[in-house]
């Protein structure tokens, strides 16, 4: 999506390897990790005040999972591209994580408040269609 909708490279210049790397990461790393993470949050962060519980879940999600996921994403993309993970992290991590914090706390607050546990990864996947375009773009620009 990023190559066509954002960068408009056209079908003839579409980088299938880049698309494959994104699909591999999403299917093999993010999907299973997110499913496990949401179960963990649901069982470990339980407060009497449900609004405080949502704030605690969002804060934990953003401080632990989001920062770790961004690290793993950028590092794994660098490795799959034959690049230097340290260089990739130095050039993109802080900016990408700051952008993450502009979008995802709001998404997750709504997700934790309104969406049943079994559908939370689906909500994240839908929002991720746009977010992953951004990540793919950021990742491709740091080369």
Coordinates of C-alpha atoms in Angstrom, one line a residue:
X1 CA 0.0 0.0 0.0
X2 CA 2.7 2.5 0.9
X3 CA 4.5 2.1 -2.4
X4 CA 1.3 2.6 -4.4
X5 CA -0.9 4.9 -2.3
X6 CA 1.8 7.1 -0.6
X7 CA 4.9 6.9 -2.8
X8 CA 3.0 6.2 -6.1
X9 CA 5.9 4.2 -7.6
X10 CA 3.6 2.4 -10.0
X11 CA 3.2 -1.3 -10.6
X12 CA 6.2 -1.7 -12.8
X13 CA 8.5 -0.3 -10.1
X14 CA 6.8 -2.0 -7.2
X15 CA 9.3 -3.6 -4.8
X16 CA 8.0 -7.1 -4.1
X17 CA 10.8 -7.9 -1.7
X18 CA 9.8 -4.8 0.4
X19 CA 6.1 -6.0 0.4
X20 CA 7.3 -9.5 1.4
X21 CA 9.3 -8.2 4.3
X22 CA 6.4 -6.3 5.6
X23 CA 4.0 -9.3 5.2
X24 CA 6.6 -11.6 6.9
X25 CA 7.0 -9.2 9.9
X26 CA 3.2 -8.8 10.3
X27 CA 2.4 -12.5 10.0
X28 CA 5.3 -14.1 11.8
X29 CA 6.2 -11.5 14.4
X30 CA 3.6 -8.8 15.1
X31 CA 0.4 -10.9 14.9
X32 CA 1.4 -13.6 17.4
X33 CA 3.1 -11.0 19.6
X34 CA 0.1 -8.7 19.7
X35 CA -2.3 -11.5 20.4
X36 CA -0.2 -12.7 23.3
X37 CA 0.3 -9.1 24.5
X38 CA -3.4 -8.3 24.7
X39 CA -4.1 -11.5 26.6
X40 CA -1.4 -10.5 29.0
X41 CA -2.7 -6.9 29.5
X42 CA -6.3 -8.3 30.0
X43 CA -5.2 -10.7 32.7
X44 CA -2.6 -8.6 34.5
X45 CA -3.9 -5.1 34.6
X46 CA -7.2 -5.3 36.4
X47 CA -8.3 -2.3 38.5
X48 CA -11.6 -1.4 40.2
X49 CA -11.8 1.8 38.3
X50 CA -12.2 0.8 34.7
X51 CA -11.1 4.2 33.3
X52 CA -7.9 4.0 35.4
X53 CA -7.5 0.5 34.1
X54 CA -7.7 1.8 30.5
X55 CA -5.1 4.4 31.2
X56 CA -2.8 1.8 32.8
X57 CA -3.2 -0.5 29.8
X58 CA -2.5 2.3 27.3
X59 CA 0.5 3.5 29.3
X60 CA 1.9 0.0 29.6
X61 CA 1.2 -0.8 26.0
X62 CA 2.9 2.3 24.8
X63 CA 5.9 2.2 27.1
X64 CA 6.6 -1.5 26.8
X65 CA 5.0 -3.0 23.7
X66 CA 5.1 -0.1 21.3
X67 CA 8.7 0.8 22.1
X68 CA 9.8 -2.8 21.9
X69 CA 7.8 -3.5 18.7
X70 CA 9.3 -0.4 17.0
X71 CA 12.8 -1.6 18.0
X72 CA 12.2 -5.1 16.6
X73 CA 10.5 -3.8 13.5
X74 CA 13.3 -1.5 12.5
X75 CA 16.0 -3.9 13.5
X76 CA 14.4 -6.9 11.6
X77 CA 13.9 -4.8 8.5
X78 CA 17.5 -3.8 8.5
X79 CA 18.6 -7.4 8.9
X80 CA 16.3 -8.6 6.1
X81 CA 17.6 -5.8 3.8
X82 CA 21.2 -6.6 4.6
X83 CA 21.7 -3.4 6.4
X84 CA 23.0 -2.3 9.8
X85 CA 20.4 -2.5 12.5
X86 CA 22.2 0.0 14.7
X87 CA 22.4 2.5 11.9
X88 CA 18.7 2.0 11.1
X89 CA 17.7 2.5 14.8
X90 CA 19.9 5.6 15.1
X91 CA 18.4 7.2 12.0
X92 CA 14.7 6.4 12.5
X93 CA 13.7 5.0 16.0
X94 CA 13.1 8.2 17.9
X95 CA 11.1 9.9 15.2
X96 CA 9.0 6.8 14.4
X97 CA 8.3 6.2 18.1
X98 CA 7.3 9.9 18.6
X99 CA 4.9 9.6 15.7
X100 CA 3.6 6.3 17.2
X101 CA 2.7 8.2 20.4
X102 CA 0.6 10.7 18.4
X103 CA -1.6 8.0 16.9
X104 CA -1.7 4.8 19.0
X105 CA -2.6 5.9 22.5
X106 CA -5.9 7.2 21.2
X107 CA -6.5 4.1 19.1
X108 CA -5.7 1.9 22.1
X109 CA -7.8 3.9 24.5
X110 CA -10.8 3.3 22.3
X111 CA -9.8 -0.3 21.7
X112 CA -9.5 -1.1 25.4
X113 CA -12.7 0.7 26.3
X114 CA -15.0 -0.6 23.6
X115 CA -13.6 -3.6 21.8
X116 CA -13.8 -7.2 23.2
X117 CA -10.5 -8.9 23.7
X118 CA -11.0 -11.3 20.8
X119 CA -11.3 -8.4 18.4
X120 CA -8.6 -6.1 19.6
X121 CA -5.9 -7.4 17.2
X122 CA -8.4 -6.9 14.3
X123 CA -8.9 -3.2 15.3
X124 CA -5.2 -2.8 15.4
X125 CA -4.8 -4.5 12.0
X126 CA -7.3 -2.2 10.4
X127 CA -5.6 1.0 11.8
X128 CA -2.2 -0.6 10.9
X129 CA -3.1 -0.5 7.2
X130 CA -2.3 3.2 7.4
X131 CA 0.3 3.0 10.1
X132 CA 2.3 0.4 8.2
X133 CA 2.3 2.6 5.1
X134 CA 4.0 5.2 7.3
X135 CA 6.5 2.7 8.8
X136 CA 7.3 1.2 5.3
X137 CA 7.9 4.7 4.0
X138 CA 10.1 5.7 7.0
X139 CA 12.0 2.4 6.7
X140 CA 12.6 2.9 2.9
X141 CA 13.7 6.6 3.4
X142 CA 16.5 5.8 5.8
X143 CA 18.6 3.9 3.2

